[in-house]
Short mmCIF file of C-alpha atoms and ligand atoms in Angstrom, two decimals:
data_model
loop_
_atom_site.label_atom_id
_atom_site.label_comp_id
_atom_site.label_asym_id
_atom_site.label_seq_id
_atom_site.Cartn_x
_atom_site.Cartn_y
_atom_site.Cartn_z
CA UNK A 110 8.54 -2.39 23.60
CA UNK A 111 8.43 -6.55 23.75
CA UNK A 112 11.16 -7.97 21.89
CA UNK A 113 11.21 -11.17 19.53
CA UNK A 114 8.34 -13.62 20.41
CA UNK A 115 10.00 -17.01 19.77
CA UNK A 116 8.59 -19.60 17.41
CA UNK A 117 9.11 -23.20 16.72
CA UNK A 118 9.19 -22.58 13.16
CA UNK A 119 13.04 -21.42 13.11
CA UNK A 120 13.29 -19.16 10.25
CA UNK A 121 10.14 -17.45 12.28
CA UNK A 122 13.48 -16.18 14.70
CA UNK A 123 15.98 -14.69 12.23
CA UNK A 124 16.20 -11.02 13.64
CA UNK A 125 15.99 -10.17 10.01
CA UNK A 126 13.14 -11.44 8.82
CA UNK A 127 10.03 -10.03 7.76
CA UNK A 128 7.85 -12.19 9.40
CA UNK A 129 8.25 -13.23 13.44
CA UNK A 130 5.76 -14.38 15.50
CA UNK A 131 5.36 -11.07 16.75
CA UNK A 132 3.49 -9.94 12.98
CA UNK A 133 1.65 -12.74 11.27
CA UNK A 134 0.80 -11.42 8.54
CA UNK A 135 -2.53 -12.64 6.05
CA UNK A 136 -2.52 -13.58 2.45
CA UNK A 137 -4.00 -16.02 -0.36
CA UNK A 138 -1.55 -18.50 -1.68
CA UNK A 139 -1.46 -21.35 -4.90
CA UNK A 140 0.70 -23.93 -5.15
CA UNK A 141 1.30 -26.85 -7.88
CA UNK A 142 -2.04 -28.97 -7.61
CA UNK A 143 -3.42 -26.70 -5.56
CA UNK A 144 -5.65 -23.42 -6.00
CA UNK A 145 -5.53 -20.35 -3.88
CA UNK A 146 -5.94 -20.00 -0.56
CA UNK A 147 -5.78 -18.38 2.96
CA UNK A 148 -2.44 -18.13 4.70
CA UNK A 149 0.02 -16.59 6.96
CA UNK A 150 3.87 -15.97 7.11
CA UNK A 151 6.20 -17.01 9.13
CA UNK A 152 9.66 -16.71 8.39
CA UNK A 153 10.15 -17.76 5.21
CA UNK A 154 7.24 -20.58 5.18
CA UNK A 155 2.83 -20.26 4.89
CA UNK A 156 0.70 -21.72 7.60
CA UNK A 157 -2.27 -22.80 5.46
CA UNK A 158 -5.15 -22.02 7.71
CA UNK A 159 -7.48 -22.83 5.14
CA UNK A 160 -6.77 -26.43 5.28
CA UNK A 161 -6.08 -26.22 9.29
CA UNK A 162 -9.62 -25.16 8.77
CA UNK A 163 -10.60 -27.95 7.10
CA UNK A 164 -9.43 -30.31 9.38
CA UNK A 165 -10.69 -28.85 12.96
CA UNK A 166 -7.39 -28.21 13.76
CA UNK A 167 -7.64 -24.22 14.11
CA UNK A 168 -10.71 -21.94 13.87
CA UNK A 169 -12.36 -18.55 13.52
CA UNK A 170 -15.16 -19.11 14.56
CA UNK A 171 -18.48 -20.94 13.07
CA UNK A 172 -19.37 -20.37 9.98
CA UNK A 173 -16.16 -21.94 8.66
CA UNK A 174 -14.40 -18.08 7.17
CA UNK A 175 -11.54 -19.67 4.93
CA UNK A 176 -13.18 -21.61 2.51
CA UNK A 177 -12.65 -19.29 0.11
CA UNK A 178 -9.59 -17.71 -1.49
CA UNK A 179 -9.90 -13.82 0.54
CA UNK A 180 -9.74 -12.63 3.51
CA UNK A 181 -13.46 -10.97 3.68
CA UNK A 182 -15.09 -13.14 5.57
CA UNK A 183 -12.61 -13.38 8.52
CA UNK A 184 -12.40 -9.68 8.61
CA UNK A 185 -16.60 -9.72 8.57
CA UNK A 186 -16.02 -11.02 11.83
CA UNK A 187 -14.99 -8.01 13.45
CA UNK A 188 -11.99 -6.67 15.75
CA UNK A 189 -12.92 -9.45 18.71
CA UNK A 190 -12.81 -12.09 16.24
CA UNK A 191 -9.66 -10.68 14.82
CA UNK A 192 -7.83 -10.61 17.92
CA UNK A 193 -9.50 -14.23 19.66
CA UNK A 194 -7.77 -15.66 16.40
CA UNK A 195 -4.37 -13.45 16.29
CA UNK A 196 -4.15 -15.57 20.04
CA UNK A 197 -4.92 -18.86 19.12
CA UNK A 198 -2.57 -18.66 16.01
CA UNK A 199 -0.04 -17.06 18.17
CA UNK A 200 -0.10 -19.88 20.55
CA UNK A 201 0.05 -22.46 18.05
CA UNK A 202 3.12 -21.37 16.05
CA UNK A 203 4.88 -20.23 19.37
CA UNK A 204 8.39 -22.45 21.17
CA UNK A 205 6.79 -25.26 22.97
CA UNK A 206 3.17 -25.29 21.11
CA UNK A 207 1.52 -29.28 21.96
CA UNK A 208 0.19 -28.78 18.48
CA UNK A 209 3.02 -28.57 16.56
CA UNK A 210 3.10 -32.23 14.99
CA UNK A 211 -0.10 -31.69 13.82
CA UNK A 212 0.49 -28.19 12.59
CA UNK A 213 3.88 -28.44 10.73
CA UNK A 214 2.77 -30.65 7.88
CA UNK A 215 0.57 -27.32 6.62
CA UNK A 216 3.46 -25.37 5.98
CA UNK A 217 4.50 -24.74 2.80
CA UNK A 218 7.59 -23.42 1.51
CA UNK A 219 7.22 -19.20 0.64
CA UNK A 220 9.39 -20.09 -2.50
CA UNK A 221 7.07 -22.99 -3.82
CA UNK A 222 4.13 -20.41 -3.42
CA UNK A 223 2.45 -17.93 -5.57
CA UNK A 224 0.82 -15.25 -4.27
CA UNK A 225 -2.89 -13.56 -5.23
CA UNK A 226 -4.84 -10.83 -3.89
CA UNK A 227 -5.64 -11.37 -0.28
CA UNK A 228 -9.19 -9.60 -0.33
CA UNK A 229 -11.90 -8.92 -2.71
CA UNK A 230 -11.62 -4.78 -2.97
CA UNK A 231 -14.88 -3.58 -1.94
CA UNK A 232 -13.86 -0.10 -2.84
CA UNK A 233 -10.61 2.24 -3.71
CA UNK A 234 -10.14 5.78 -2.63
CA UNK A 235 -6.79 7.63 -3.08
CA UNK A 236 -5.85 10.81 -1.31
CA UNK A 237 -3.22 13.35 -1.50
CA UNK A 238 -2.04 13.65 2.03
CA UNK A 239 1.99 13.70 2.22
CA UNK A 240 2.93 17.65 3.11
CA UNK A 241 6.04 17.07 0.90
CA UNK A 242 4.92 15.44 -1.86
CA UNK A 243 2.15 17.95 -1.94
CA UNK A 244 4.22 20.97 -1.61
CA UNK A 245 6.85 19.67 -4.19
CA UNK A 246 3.97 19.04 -6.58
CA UNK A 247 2.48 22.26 -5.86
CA UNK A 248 5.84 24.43 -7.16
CA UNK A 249 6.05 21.99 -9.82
CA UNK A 250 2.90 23.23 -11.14
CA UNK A 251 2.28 26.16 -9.60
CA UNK A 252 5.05 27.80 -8.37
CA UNK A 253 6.38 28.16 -4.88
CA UNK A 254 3.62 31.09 -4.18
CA UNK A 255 0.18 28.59 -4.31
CA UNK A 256 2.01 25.10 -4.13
CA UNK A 257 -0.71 24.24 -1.36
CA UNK A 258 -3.97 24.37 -2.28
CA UNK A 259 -5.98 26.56 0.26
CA UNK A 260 -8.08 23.77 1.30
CA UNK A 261 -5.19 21.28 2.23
CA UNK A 262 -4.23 22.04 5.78
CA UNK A 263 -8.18 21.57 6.82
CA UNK A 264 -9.18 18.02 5.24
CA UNK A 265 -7.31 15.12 3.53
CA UNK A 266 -7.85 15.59 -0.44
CA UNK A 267 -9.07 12.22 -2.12
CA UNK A 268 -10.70 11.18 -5.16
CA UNK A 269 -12.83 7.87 -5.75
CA UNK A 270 -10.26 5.43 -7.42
CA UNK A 271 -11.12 2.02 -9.17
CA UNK A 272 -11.64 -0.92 -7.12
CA UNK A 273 -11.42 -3.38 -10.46
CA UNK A 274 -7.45 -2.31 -11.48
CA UNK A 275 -5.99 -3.06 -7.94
CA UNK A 276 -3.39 -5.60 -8.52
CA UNK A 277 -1.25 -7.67 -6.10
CA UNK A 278 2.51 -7.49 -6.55
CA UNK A 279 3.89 -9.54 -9.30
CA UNK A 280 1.47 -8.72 -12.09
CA UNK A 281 3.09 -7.12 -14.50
CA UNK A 282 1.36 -3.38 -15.69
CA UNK A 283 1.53 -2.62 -19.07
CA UNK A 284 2.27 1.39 -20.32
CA UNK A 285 -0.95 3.25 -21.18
CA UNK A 286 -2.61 5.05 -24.36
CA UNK A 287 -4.59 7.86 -23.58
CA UNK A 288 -5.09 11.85 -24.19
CA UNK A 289 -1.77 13.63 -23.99
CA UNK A 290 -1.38 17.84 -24.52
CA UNK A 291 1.53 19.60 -23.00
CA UNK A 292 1.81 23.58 -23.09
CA UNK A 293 3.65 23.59 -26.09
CA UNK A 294 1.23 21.74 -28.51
CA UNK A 295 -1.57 23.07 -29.94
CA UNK A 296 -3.92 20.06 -29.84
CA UNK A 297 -3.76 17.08 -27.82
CA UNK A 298 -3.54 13.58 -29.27
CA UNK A 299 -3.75 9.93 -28.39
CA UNK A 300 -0.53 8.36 -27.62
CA UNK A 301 0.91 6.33 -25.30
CA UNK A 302 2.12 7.56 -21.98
CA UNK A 303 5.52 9.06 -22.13
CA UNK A 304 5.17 9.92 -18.38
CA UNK A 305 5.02 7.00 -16.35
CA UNK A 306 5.63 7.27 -12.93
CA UNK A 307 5.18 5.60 -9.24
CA UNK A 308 3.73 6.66 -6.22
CA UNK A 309 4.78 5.33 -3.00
CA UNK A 310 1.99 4.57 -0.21
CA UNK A 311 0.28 2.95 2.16
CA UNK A 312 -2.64 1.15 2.09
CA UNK A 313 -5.19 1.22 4.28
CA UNK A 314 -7.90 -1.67 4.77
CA UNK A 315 -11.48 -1.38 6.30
CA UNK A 316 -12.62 -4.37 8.28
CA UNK A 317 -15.72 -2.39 9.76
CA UNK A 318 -18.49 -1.38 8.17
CA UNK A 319 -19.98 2.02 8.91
CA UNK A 320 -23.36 3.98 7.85
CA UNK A 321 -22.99 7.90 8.80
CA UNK A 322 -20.24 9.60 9.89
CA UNK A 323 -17.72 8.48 12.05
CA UNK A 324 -14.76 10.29 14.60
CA UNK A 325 -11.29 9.65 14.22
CA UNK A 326 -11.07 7.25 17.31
CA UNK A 327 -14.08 5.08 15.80
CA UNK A 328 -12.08 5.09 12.21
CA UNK A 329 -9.12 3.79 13.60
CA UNK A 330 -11.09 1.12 15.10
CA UNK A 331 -12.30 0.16 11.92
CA UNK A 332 -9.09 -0.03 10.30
CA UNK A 333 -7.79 -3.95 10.05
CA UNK A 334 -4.80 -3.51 8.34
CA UNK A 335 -2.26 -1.95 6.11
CA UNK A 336 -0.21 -2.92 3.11
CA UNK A 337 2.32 -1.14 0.62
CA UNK A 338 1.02 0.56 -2.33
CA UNK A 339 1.96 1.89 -5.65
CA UNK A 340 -0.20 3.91 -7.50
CA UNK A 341 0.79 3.65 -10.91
CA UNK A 342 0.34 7.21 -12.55
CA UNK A 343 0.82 8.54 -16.03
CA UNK A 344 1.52 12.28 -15.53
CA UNK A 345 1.17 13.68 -19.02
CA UNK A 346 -2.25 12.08 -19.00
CA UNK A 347 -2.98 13.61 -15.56
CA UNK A 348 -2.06 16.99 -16.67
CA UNK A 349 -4.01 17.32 -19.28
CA UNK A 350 -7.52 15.64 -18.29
CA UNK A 351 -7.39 16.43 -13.94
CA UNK A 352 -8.84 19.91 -14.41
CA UNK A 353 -11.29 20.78 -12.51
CA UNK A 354 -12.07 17.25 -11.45
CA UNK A 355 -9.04 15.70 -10.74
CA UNK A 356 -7.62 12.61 -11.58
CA UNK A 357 -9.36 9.97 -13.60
CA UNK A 358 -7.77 7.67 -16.07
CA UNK A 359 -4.05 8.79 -15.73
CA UNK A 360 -4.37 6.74 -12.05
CA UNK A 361 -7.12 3.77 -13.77
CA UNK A 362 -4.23 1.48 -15.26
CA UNK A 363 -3.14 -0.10 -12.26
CA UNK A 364 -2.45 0.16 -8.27
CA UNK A 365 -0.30 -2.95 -7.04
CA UNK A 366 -0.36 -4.08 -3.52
CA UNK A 367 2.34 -5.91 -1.06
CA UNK A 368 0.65 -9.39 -1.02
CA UNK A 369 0.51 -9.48 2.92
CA UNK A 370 -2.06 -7.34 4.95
CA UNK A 371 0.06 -6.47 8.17
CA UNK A 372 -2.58 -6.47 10.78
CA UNK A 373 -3.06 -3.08 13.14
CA UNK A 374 -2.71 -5.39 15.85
CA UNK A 375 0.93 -6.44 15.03
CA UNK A 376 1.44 -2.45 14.35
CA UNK A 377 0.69 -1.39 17.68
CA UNK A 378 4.11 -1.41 19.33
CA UNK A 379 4.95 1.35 15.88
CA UNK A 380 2.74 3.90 16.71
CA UNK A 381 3.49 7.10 16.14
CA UNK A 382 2.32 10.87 15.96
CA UNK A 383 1.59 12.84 12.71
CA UNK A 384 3.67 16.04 12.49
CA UNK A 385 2.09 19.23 14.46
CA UNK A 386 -0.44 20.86 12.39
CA UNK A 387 0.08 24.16 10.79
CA UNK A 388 -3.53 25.20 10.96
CA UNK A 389 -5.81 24.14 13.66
CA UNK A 390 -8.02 21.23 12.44
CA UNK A 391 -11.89 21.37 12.78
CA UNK A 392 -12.53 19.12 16.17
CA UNK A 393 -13.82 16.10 14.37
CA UNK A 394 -10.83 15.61 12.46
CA UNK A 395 -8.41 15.90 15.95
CA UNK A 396 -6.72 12.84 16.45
CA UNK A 397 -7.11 11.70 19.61
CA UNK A 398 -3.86 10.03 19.89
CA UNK A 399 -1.01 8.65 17.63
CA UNK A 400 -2.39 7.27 14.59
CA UNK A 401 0.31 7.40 11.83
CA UNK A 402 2.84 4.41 12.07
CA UNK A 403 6.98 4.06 11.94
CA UNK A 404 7.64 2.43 9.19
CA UNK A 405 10.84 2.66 7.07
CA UNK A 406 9.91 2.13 3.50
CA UNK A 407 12.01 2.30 0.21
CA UNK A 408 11.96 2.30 -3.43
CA UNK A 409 14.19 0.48 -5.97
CA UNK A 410 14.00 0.50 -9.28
CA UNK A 411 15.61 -1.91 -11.61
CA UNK A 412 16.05 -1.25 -15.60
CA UNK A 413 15.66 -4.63 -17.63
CA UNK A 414 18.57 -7.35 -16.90
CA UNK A 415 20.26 -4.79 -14.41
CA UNK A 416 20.64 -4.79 -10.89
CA UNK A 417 18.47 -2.94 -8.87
CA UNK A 418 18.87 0.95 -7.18
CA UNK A 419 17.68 2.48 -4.51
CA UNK A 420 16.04 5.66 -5.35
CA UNK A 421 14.13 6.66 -2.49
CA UNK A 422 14.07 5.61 1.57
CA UNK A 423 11.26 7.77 3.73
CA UNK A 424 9.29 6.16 6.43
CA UNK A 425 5.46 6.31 6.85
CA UNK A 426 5.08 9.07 9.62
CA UNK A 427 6.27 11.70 7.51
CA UNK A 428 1.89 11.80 6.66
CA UNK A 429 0.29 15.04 7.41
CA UNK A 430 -3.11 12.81 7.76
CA UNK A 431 -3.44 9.56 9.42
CA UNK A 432 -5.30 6.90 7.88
CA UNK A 433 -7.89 7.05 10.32
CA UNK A 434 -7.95 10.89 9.75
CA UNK A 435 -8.66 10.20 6.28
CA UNK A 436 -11.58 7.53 6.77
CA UNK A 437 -13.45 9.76 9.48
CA UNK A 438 -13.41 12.47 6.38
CA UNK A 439 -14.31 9.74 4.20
CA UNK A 440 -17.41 9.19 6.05
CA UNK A 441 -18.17 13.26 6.89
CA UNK A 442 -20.79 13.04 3.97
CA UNK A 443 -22.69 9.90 4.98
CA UNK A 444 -20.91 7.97 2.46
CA UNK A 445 -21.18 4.37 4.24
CA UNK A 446 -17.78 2.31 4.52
CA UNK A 447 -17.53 -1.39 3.01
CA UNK A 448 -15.43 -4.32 4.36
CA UNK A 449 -12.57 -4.24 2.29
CA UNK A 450 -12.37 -0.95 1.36
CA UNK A 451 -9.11 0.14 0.55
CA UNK A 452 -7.69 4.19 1.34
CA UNK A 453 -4.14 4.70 -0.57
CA UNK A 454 -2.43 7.20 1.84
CA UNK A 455 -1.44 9.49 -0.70
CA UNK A 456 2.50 9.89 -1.88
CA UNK A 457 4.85 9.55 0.97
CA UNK A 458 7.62 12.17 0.48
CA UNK A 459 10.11 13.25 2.90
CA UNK A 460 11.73 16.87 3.62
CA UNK A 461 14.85 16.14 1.69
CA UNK A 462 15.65 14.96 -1.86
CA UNK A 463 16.43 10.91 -1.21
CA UNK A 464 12.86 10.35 0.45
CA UNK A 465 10.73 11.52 -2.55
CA UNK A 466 8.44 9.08 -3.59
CA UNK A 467 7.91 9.53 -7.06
CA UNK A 468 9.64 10.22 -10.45
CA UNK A 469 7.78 13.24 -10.75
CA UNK A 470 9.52 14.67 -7.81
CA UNK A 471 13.30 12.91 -8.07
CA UNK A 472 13.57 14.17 -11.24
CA UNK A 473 11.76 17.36 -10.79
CA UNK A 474 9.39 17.03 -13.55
CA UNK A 475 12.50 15.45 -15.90
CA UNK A 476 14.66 18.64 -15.38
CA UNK A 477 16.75 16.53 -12.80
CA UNK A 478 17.21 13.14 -14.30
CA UNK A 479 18.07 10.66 -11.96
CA UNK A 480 21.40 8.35 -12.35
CA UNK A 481 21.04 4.70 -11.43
CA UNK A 482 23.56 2.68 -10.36
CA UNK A 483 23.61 0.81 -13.71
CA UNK A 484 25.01 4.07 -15.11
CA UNK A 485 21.64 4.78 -16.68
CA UNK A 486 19.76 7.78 -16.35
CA UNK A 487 15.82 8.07 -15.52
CA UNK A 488 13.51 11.14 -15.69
CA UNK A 489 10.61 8.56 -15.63
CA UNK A 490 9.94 5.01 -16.46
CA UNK A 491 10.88 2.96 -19.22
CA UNK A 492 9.47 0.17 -20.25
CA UNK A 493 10.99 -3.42 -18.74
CA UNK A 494 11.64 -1.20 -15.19
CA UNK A 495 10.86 -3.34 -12.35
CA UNK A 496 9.84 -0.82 -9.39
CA UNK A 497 9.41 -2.54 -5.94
CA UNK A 498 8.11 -1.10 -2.63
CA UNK A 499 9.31 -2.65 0.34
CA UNK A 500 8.71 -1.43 4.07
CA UNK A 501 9.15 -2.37 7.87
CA UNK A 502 8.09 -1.13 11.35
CA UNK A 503 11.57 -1.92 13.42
CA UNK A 504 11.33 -3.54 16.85
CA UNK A 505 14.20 -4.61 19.31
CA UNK A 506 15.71 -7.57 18.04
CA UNK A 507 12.89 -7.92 15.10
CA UNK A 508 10.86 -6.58 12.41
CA UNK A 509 7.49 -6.02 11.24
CA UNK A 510 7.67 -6.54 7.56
CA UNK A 511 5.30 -5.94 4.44
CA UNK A 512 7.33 -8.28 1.69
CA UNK A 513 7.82 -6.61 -1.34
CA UNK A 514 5.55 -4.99 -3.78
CA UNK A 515 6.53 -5.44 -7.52
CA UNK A 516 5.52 -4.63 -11.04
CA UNK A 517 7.61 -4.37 -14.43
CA UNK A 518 6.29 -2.06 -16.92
CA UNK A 519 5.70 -3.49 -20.84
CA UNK A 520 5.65 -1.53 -23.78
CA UNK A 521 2.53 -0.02 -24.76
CA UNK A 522 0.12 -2.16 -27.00
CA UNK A 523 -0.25 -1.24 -30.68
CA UNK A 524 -2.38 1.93 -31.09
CA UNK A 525 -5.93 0.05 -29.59
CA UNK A 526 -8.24 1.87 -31.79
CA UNK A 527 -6.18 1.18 -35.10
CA UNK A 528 -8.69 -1.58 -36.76
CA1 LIG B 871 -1.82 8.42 -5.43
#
């Protein structure tokens, strides 16, 4: 495994921070006077590569790809422009660059920034494919007897999510109304959520277009990146309207996203295998290799004014299904692939009780509620909680890290329909 790649931008060389050299990682920034656009971190500053763009100075290729505020365009340009411009940035920000004067006065200061979403969603699909967080679900529900559906150990469950309420981190998501009925009321009404819960994930992005299916190796090479990913769900909502189709507007408020897509290509060193399967898989959704990644991620939730608790650690390769797993199944149908769709991993839950990642599970439905460090007690979330996601693949002497993904809950509105 290569260790730290050194850069002349010094903060770019603290073993601690999220963003070396060595991952690079691609966003939209604003700052005061000036509207969003393309960047990348390093250490705790933004190269603008829009306006190194502008200038001649560094390229993608011709058209110009940065003129506007998302990352589309560059990912348009395919896995051989991806990686012809992951070397020319890397040589420009690395020790002893000739460019540097000419570089450095397009950095900006991370803490003067703020941040946006760094791509246009083409498309959001969520799937259910974390063996733990599946099985605790299951006996939640169920009972220990059917907590796995019979179809789950042959093909990575998803439903078609909402492109339009994919949020980056920072906006804030306020509680929803909708249908509620639990088994001991004899009608259901319209209230607000009293369920509100998280769901920890991954996000997948698609930089490849496809049109018919696809194998496993040929998803993973469409795959351009991955970013944290909460998918904001209101159970009570869920349990009443899911059956038999599943999900629909308990999971349409709001999915926020880490700010930074963390390219596969700074991944690589973090591959890793997905567990052994229980049940043999039908050839064309055999990996060919390892496709799941190790990457330590953690929860913390914060009540209003108070400090923040951890309440879950786990680490990506606890998924059943690799992301690439997931898009060859996607495409099984014919259903053609869009740059910029987006594939939510599915809750990433670990064997034991500190790596569940959701409410639903830490507190075991509320039977279990959970104490926080503030001395206050959660079953699931109250309104002014701040949740935040953070992750990172660990290297020798560095890391490969996703920044944080945040969002405080606000009360519900005023009953919407009262006129
Ligand atoms: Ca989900």
């Amino acid at each position: 495994m290569t260790g730290l790649r050194q850069s002349w931008v010094e903060s770019a060389n603290d073993p601690e921070t999220d963003f070396p050299l060595n991952n690079l990682p691609y966003g939209v920034f604003s700052t005061d006077g000036k509207g969003p656009r393309c960047g990348v971190a390093i250490g705790d500053m933004i190269l603008d590569v829009a306006g190194l763009e502008a200038e001649g100075i560094l390229s993608a290729g011709d058209p110009p790809v940065f003129s506007e505020p998302s990352w589309n365009a560059f990912m348009e340009l395919g896995p051989e422009g991806w990686a012809g411009f992951r070397g020319a940035l890397t040589a420009l920000l690395a020790e002893g660059s000739s460019l540097r004067k000419r570089v450095e006065p397009f950095l900006v200061p991370m803490e003067d920034a703020r941040m946006h979403m760094p791509m246009a969603v083409a498309e959001y699909t969520d799937f259910y494919a974390g063996k733990n967080h599946a099985m605790n679900i299951g006996i939640i529900l169920r009972g220990p007897e059917n907590a796995l559906p019979p179809n789950w150990l042959h093909i990575p469950i998803g439903y078609n999510g909402r492109a339009s309420s994919v949020v980056v981190s920072g906006t804030d998501v306020r509680r929803p109304w909708g249908q509620l009925k639990g088994p001991d009321m004899e009608a259901p009404v319209f209230a607000p959520c009293k369920r509100f819960d998280l769901e920890l994930e991954m996000g997948a992005i698609v930089g490849v277009p496809s049109n018919g299916p696809v194998t496993v190796q040929e998803a993973d090479d469409m795959i351009f990146g991955y970013v944290l990913l909460n998918d904001w769900s209101a159970r009570d909502i869920q349990g009443w309207e899911y059956q038999p189709l599943g999900p629909f507007q308990a999971k349409a408020t709001a999915t926020s996203i880490s700010p930074w897509i963390v390219t596969k290509a700074a991944l690589e060193p973090f591959r890793a295998s997905t567990p052994e399967r229980e049940k043999e898989l039908l050839p064309h959704l055999v990996e060919p290799g390892p496709m799941i990644y190790d990457i330590d991620l953690m929860v913390t939730l914060a009540p209003e004014g108070k400090t923040p608790t951890v309440i879950a650690e786990t680490n990506y390769n606890r998924m059943y299904y690799s992301a690439a797993q997931q898009l060859a199944h996607h495409t099984t149908s014919g259903c053609p692939m869009r740059v910029g769709d987006l594939l939510g991993s599915g809750t990433i839950s670990g064997p034991v009780k500190s790596e569940r990642g959701s409410l639903m599970e830490l507190s075991w439905a509320g039977k279990e509620p959970l104490e926080l460090d503030s001395g206050e007690t959660r079953s699931f979330l109250e309104d002014g909680d701040t949740l935040t996601l953070l992750g990172a693949a660990k290297g020798n002497g560095y890391r490969i890290g996703f920044g944080a993904c945040s969002g405080t809950v606000l009360p519900a509105l005023d009953d919407p329909y009262a006129r």
